[in-house]
mmCIF file of C-alpha atoms in Angstrom:
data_model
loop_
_atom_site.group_PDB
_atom_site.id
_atom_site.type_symbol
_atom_site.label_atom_id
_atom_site.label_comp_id
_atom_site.label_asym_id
_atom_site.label_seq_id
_atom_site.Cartn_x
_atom_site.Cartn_y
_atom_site.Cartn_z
ATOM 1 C CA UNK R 1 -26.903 10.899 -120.084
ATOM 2 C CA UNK R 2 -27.053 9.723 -124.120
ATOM 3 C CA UNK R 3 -29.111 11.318 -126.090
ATOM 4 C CA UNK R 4 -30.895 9.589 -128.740
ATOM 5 C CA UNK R 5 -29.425 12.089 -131.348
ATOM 6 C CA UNK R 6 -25.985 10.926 -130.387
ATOM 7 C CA UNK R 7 -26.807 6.944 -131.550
ATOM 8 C CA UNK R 8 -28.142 9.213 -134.807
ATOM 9 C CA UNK R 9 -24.586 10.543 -135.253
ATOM 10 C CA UNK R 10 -22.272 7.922 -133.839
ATOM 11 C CA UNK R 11 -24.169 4.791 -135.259
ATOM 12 C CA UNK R 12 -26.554 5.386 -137.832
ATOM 13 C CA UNK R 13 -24.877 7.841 -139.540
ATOM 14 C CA UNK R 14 -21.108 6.569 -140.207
ATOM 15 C CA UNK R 15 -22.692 3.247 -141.200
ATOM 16 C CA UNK R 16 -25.143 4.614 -143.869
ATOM 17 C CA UNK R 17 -22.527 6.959 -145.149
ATOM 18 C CA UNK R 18 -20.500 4.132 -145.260
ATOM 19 C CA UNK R 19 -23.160 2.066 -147.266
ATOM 20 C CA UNK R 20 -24.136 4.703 -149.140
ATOM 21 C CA UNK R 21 -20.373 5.593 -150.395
ATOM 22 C CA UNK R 22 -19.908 1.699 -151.755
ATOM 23 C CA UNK R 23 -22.930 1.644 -152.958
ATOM 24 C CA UNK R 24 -21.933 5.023 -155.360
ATOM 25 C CA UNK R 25 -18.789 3.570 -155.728
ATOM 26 C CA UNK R 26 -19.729 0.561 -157.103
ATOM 27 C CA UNK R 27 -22.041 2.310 -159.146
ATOM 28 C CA UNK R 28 -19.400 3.800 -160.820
ATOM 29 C CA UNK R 29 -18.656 7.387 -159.431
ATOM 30 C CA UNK R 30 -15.130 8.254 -158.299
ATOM 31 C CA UNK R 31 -14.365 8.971 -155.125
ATOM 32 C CA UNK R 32 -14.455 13.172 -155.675
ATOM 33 C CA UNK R 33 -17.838 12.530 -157.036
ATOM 34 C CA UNK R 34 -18.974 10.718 -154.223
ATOM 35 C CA UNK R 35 -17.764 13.418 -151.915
ATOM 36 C CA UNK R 36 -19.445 15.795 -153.531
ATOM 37 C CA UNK R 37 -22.714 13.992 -153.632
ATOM 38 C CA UNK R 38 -22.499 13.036 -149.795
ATOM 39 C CA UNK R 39 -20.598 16.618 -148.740
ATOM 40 C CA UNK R 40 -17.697 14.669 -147.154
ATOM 41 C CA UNK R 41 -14.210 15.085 -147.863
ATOM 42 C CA UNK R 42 -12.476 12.859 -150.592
ATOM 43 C CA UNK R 43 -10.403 11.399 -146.938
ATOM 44 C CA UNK R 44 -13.490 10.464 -145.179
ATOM 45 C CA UNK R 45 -14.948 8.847 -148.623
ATOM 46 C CA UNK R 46 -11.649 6.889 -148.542
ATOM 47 C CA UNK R 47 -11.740 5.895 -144.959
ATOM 48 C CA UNK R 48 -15.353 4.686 -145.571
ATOM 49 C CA UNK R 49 -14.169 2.745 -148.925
ATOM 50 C CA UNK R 50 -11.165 1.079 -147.036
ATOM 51 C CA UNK R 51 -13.280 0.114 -143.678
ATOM 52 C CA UNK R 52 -11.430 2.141 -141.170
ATOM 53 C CA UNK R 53 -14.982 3.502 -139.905
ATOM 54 C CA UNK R 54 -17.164 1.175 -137.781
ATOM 55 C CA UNK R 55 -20.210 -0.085 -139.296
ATOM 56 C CA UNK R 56 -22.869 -1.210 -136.543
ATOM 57 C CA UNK R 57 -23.841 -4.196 -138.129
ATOM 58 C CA UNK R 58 -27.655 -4.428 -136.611
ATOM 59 C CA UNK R 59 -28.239 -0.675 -138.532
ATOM 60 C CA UNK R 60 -26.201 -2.335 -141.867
ATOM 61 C CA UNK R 61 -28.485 -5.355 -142.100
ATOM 62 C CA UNK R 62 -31.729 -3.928 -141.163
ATOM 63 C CA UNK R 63 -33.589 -4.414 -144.421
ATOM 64 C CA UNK R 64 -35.322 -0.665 -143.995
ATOM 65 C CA UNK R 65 -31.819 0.782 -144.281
ATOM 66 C CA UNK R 66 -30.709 -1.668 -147.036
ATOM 67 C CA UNK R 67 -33.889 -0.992 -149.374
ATOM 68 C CA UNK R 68 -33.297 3.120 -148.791
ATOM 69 C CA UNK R 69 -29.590 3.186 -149.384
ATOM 70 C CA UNK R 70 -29.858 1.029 -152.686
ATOM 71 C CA UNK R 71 -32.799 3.573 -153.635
ATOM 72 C CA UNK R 72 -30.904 6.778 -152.859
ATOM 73 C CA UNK R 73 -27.759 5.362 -154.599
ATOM 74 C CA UNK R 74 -29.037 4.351 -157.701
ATOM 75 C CA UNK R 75 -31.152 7.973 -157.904
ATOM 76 C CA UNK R 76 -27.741 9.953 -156.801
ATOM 77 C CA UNK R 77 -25.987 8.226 -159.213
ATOM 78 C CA UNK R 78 -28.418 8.907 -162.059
ATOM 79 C CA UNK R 79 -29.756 12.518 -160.979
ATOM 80 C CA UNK R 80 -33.077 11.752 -160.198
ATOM 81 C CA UNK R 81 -32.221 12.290 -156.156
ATOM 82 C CA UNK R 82 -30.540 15.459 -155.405
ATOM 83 C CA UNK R 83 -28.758 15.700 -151.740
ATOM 84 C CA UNK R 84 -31.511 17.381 -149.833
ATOM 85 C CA UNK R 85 -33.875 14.874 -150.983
ATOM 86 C CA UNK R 86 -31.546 11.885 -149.853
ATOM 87 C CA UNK R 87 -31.612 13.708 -146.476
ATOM 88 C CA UNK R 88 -35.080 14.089 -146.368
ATOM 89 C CA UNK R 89 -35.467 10.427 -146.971
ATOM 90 C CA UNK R 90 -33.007 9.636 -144.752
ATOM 91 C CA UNK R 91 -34.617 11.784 -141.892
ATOM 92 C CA UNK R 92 -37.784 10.233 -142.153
ATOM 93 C CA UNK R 93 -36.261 6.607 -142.190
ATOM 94 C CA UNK R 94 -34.339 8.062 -138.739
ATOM 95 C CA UNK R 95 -37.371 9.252 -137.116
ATOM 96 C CA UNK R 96 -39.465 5.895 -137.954
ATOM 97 C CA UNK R 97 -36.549 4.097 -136.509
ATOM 98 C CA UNK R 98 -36.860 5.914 -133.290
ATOM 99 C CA UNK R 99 -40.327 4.774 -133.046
ATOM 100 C CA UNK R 100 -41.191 2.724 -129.567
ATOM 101 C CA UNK R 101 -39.872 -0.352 -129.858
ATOM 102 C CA UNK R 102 -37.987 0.226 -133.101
ATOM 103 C CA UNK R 103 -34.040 -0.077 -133.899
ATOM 104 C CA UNK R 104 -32.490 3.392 -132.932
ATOM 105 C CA UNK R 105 -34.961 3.206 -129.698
ATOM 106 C CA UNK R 106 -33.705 -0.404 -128.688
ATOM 107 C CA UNK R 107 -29.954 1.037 -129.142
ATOM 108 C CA UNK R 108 -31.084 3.696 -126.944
ATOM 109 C CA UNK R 109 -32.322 2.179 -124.462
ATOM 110 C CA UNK R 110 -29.042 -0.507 -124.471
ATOM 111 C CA UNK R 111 -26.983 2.750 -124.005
ATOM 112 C CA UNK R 112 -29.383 3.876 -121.428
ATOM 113 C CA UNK R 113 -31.156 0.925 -119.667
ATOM 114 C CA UNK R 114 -33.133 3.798 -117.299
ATOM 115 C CA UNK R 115 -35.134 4.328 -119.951
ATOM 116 C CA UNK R 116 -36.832 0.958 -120.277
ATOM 117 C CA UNK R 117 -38.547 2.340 -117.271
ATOM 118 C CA UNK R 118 -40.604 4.175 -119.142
ATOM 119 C CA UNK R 119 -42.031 1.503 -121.446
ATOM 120 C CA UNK R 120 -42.451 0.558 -124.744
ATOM 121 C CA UNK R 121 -44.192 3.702 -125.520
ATOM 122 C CA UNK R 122 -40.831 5.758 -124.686
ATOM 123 C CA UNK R 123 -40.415 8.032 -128.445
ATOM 124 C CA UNK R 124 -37.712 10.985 -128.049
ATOM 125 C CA UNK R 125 -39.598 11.804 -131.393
ATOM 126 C CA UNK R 126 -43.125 11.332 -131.779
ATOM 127 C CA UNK R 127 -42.984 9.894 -135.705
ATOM 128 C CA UNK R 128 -46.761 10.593 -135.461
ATOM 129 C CA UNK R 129 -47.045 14.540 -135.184
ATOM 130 C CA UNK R 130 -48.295 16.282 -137.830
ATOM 131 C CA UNK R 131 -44.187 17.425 -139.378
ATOM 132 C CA UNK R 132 -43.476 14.078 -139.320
ATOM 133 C CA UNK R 133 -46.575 13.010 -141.158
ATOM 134 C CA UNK R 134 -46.117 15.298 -143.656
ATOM 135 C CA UNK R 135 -42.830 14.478 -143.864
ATOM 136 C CA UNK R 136 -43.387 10.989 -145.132
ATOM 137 C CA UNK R 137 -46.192 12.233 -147.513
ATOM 138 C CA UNK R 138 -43.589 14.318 -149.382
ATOM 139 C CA UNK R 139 -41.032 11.534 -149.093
ATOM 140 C CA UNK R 140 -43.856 9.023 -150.396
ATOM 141 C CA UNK R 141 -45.120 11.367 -153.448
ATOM 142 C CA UNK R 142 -41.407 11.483 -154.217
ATOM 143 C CA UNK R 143 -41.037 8.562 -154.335
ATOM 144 C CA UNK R 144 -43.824 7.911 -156.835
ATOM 145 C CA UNK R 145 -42.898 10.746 -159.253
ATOM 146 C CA UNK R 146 -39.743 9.180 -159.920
ATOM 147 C CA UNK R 147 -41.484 5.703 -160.908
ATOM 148 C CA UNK R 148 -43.847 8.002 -162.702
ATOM 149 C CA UNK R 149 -40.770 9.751 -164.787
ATOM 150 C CA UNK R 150 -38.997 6.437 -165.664
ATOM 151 C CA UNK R 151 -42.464 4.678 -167.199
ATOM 152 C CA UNK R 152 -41.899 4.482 -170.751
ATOM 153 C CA UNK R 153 -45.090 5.595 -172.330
ATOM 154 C CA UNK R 154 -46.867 6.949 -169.292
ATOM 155 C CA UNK R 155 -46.988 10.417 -171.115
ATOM 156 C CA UNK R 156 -49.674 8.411 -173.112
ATOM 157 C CA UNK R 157 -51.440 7.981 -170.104
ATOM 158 C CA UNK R 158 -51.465 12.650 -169.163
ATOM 159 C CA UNK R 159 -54.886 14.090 -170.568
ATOM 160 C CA UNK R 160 -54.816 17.389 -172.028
ATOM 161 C CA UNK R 161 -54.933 19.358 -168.263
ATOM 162 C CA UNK R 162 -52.337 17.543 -167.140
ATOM 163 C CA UNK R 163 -51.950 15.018 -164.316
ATOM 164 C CA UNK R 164 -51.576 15.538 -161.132
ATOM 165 C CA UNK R 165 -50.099 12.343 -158.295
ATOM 166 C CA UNK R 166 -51.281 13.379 -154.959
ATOM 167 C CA UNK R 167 -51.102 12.127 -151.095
ATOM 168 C CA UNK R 168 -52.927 13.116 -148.254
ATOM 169 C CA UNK R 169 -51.702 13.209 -144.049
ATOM 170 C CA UNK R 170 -53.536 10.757 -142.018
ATOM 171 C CA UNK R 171 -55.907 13.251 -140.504
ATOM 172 C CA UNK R 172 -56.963 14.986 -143.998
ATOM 173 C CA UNK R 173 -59.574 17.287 -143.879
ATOM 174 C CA UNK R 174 -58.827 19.803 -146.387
ATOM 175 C CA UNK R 175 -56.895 20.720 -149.860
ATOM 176 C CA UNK R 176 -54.392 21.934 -147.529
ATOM 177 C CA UNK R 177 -53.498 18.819 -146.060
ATOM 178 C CA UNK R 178 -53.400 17.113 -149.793
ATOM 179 C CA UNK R 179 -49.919 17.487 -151.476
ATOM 180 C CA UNK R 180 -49.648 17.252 -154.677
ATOM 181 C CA UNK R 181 -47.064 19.127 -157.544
ATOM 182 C CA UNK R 182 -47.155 22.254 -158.395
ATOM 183 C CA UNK R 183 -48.830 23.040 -162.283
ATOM 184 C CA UNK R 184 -49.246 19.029 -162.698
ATOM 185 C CA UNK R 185 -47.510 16.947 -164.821
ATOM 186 C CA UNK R 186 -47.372 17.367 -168.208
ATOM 187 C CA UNK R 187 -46.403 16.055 -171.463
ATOM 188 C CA UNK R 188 -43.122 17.955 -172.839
ATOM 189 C CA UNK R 189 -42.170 16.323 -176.155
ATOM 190 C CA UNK R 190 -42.758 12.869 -175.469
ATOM 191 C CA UNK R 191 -41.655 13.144 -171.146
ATOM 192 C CA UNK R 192 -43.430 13.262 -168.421
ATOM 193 C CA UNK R 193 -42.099 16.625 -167.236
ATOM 194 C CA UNK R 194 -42.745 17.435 -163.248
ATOM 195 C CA UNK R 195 -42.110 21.644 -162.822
ATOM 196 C CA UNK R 196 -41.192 21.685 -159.337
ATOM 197 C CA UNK R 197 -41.339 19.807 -156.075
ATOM 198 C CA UNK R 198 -44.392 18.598 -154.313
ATOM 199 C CA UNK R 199 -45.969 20.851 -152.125
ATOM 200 C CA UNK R 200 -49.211 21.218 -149.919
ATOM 201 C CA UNK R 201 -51.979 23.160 -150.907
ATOM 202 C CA UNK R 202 -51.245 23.193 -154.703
ATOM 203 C CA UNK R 203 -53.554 20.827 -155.984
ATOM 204 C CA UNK R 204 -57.296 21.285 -156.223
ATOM 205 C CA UNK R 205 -59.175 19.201 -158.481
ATOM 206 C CA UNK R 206 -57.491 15.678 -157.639
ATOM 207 C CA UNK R 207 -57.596 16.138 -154.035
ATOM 208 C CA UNK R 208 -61.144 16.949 -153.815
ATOM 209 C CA UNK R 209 -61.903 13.306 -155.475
ATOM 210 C CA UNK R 210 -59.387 11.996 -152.921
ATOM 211 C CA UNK R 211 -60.655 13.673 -150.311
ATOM 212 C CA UNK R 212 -64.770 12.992 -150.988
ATOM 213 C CA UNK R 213 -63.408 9.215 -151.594
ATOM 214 C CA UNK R 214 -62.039 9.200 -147.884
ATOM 215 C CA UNK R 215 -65.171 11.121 -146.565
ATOM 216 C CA UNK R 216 -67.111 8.323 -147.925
ATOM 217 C CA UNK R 217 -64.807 5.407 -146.163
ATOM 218 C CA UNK R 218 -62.503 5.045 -148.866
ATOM 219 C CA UNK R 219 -59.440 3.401 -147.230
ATOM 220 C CA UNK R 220 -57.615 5.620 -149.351
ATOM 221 C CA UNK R 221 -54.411 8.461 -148.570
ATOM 222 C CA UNK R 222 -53.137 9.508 -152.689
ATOM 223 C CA UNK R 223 -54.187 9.314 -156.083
ATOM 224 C CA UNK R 224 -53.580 10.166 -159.756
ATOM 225 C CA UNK R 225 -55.513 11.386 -162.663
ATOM 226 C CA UNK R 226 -55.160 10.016 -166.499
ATOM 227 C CA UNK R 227 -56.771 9.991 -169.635
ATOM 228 C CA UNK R 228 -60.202 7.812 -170.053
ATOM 229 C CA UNK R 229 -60.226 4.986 -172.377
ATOM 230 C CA UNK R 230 -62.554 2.065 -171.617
ATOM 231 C CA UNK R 231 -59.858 -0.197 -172.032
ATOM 232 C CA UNK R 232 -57.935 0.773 -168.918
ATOM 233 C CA UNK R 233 -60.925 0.543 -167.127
ATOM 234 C CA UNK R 234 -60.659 -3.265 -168.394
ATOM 235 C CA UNK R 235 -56.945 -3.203 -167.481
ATOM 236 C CA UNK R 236 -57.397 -2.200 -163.921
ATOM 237 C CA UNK R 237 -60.362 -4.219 -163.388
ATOM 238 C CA UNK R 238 -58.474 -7.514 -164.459
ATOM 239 C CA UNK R 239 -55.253 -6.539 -162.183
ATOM 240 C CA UNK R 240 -57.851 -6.393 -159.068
ATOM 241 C CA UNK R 241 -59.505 -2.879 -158.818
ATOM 242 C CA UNK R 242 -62.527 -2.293 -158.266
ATOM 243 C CA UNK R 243 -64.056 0.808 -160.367
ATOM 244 C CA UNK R 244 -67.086 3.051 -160.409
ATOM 245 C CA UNK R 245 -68.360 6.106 -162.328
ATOM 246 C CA UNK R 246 -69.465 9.131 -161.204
ATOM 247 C CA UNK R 247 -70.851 12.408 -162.788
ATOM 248 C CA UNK R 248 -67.959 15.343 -162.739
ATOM 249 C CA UNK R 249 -70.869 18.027 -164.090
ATOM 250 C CA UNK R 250 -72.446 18.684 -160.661
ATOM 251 C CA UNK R 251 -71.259 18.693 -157.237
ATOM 252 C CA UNK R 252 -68.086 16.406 -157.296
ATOM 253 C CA UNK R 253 -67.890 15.565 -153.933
ATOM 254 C CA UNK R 254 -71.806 14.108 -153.716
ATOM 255 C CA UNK R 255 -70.999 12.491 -157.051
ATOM 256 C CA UNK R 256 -68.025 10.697 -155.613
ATOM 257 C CA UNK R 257 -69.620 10.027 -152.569
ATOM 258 C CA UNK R 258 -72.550 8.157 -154.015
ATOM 259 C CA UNK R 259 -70.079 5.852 -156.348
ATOM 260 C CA UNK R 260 -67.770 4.983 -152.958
ATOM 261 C CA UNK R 261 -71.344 4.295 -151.012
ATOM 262 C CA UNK R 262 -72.510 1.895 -154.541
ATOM 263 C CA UNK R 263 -69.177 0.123 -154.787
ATOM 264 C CA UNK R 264 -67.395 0.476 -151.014
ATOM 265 C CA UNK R 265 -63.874 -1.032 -152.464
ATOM 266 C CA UNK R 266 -63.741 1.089 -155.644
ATOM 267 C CA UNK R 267 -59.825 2.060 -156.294
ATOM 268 C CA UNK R 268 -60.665 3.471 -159.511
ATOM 269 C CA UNK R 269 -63.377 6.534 -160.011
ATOM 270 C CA UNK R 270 -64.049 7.747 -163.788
ATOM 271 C CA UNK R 271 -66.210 9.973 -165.198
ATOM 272 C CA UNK R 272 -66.850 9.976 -169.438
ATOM 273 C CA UNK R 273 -66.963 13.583 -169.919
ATOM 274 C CA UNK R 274 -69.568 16.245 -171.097
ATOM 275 C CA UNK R 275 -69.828 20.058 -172.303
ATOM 276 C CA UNK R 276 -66.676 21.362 -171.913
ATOM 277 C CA UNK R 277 -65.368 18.630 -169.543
ATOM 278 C CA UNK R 278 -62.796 16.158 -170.228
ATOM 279 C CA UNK R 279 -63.290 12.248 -169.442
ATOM 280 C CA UNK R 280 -60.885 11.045 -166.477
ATOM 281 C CA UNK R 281 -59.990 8.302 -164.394
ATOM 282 C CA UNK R 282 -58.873 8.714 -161.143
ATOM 283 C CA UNK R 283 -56.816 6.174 -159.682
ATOM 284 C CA UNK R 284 -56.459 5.780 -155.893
ATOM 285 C CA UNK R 285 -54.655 3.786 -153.456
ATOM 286 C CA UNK R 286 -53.124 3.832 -150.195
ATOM 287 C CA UNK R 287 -50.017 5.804 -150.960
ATOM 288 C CA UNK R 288 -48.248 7.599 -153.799
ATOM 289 C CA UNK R 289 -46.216 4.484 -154.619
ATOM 290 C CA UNK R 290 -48.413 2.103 -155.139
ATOM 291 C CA UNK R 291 -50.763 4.516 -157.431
ATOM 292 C CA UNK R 292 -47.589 5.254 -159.787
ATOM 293 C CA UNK R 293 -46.915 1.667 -159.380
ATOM 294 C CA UNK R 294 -50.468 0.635 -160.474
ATOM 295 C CA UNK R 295 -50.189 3.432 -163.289
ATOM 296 C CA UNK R 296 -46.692 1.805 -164.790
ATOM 297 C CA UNK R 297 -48.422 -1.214 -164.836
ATOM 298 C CA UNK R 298 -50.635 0.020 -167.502
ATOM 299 C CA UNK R 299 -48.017 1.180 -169.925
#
C-alpha cells in the first residue's frame, strides 16, 4: 500500500528541491544561502548541486513545475518570495497535480495499478474543496501583487483611497469569500507599498463591484481599482476591453448590475465621481494575474 503522499516526498519533492537549488545557484546565491532559503543542510544543497539525488525526469520536464520553480527562484533570490510563500505555491501546484488524471495521480496509480479500478475520477485530494480553492486564490492574488510592485509607475495609477487587487473562490457569495489586502495599497514615496498579506474578508468596497459584476453574469473571479482618467478608458478599450459606467452615488450593486446587463462583456466598470466621491475605474478579469497584468500594461 503507497500512499500518494509518499510519490509527494520521494518524487516530487527531491526533484523540485533539486531544480529549485540550481536554479538559486545559478542565480547567484552560495550554497549556505541556498540552504537557508530551502531549510536544507549545506550537504543536501551539495548533493542536489552535484546530481547524487534522483531527479524523476517526467516531474522535471513538466512545464507546470518548470514555470513555478523559475518563478519561486527568481522571487527567493530577490526577496519578493519568502519560504512559506514558496511552500504555499508549491502546495497548491502538488494538490493540482494530484488531480484525476493529472501527473502525481498517473505516478500513483503506476505504483499502485489497483487503483485504476476506480477510474479517472480517483483524487486522494479533492483540488476542488473549498481550502483548496482558497488556496489558489491567495496563491493567485500573490502572484499579482508582485507584478503589481515591480510596475514602474503603477503608483501613478493608486487614487487617493488607495487600491485594492482582489480575487474571489469559485462559489462567491459574499465579502467573505473575496480576498483582497489588508488597508489597500498605497503610494509610499513613489512605491507601491502592500502592508500585509492577502486575506479574506478585508476588503469591502472592491469586492462588492466584483461581486454585483458576477451576480450580473460577469465571467469574472478578481479585480483592481485605479485612478479615472478618460484616457485609460481609451487605453483599455484599444487593448480589447470592453467598458461601461455606472453611478457609485446610489446603490452600487443595482448600478453595476444595470452596466453588466447594458454591455454583457464589460471588463472595465468606471464611475466619474460626485459630492464627496472620488472617480474610479475598476478593472476586472478572470484572475488576479491577468488584472495586474492588464494594469502594467498601462504604465
Amino acid at each position: 500500500m503507497q500512499f500518494v503522499e509518499e510519490i509527494v516526498v520521494d518524487e516530487f519533492l527531491p526533484t523540485v528541491r533539486s531544480l529549485l537549488a540550481g536554479d538559486l545557484r545559478d542565480r547567484g546565491l552560495t550554497q549556505s544561502e541556498v540552504a537557508e532559503v530551502l531549510g536544507i543542510s549545506q550537504s543536501a544543497v551539495s548533493k542536489y548541486a552535484h546530481g547524487d539525488v534522483t531527479v524523476n525526469d517526467r516531474i522535471a520536464d513538466d512545464e507546470r513545475v518548470r514555470d513555478l520553480v523559475d518563478e519561486l527562484g527568481s522571487g527567493l533570490a530577490g526577496g519578493e518570495i519568502s519560504p512559506v510563500q514558496a511552500l504555499i505555491e508549491l502546495e497548491v501546484l502538488i494538490r493540482d497535480l494530484e488531480g484525476g488524471g493529472d501527473l502525481l495521480a498517473q505516478l500513483h496509480e503506476e505504483a499502485v495499478p489497483e487503483l485504476a479500478d476506480h477510474g479517472s475520477s480517483f483524487r486522494v485530494h479533492d483540488p476542488e474543496s473549498d481550502p483548496r480553492s482558497s488556496e489558489r486564490v491567495l496563491s493567485s492574488l500573490r502572484r499579482g501583487l508582485r507584478v503589481l510592485e515591480t510596475a514602474s509607475g503603477f503608483t501613478g495609477l493608486i487614487p487617493a483611497v488607495g487600491s485594492n487587487l482582489v480575487a474571489c473562490t469559485p462559489d462567491a457569495e459574499g465579502v467573505d469569500d473575496v480576498a483582497g489586502v489588508p488597508g489597500r495599497i498605497f503610494d509610499v514615496k513613489g512605491r507601491a507599498t502592500v502592508p500585509a498579506d492577502p486575506e479574506f474578508g478585508v476588503s469591502e468596497h472592491v469586492a462588492r463591484v466584483l461581486l454585483a459584476a458576477r451576480r450580473h453574469g460577469a465571467d469574472v473571479a478578481a479585480g483592481i481599482n485605479v485612478t479615472y482618467e478618460p484616457e485609460l478608458i481609451d487605453e483599455l478599450a484599444q487593448r480589447g476591453h470592453v467598458a461601461a459606467e455606472f453611478d457609485e452615488s446610489g446603490d452600487v450593486a443595482s448600478s453595476v448590475g444595470a452596466a453588466i446587463e447594458e454591455e454583457p462583456e464589460a471588463t472595465v466598470l468606471y464611475q466619474t465621481g460626485g459630492m464627496g466621491i472620488e472617480p474610479l475605474i475598476y478593472v476586472l478579469g478572470t484572475d488576479a494575474e491577468s488584472v495586474a497584468d492588464a494594469i502594467r500594461s498601462l504604465v
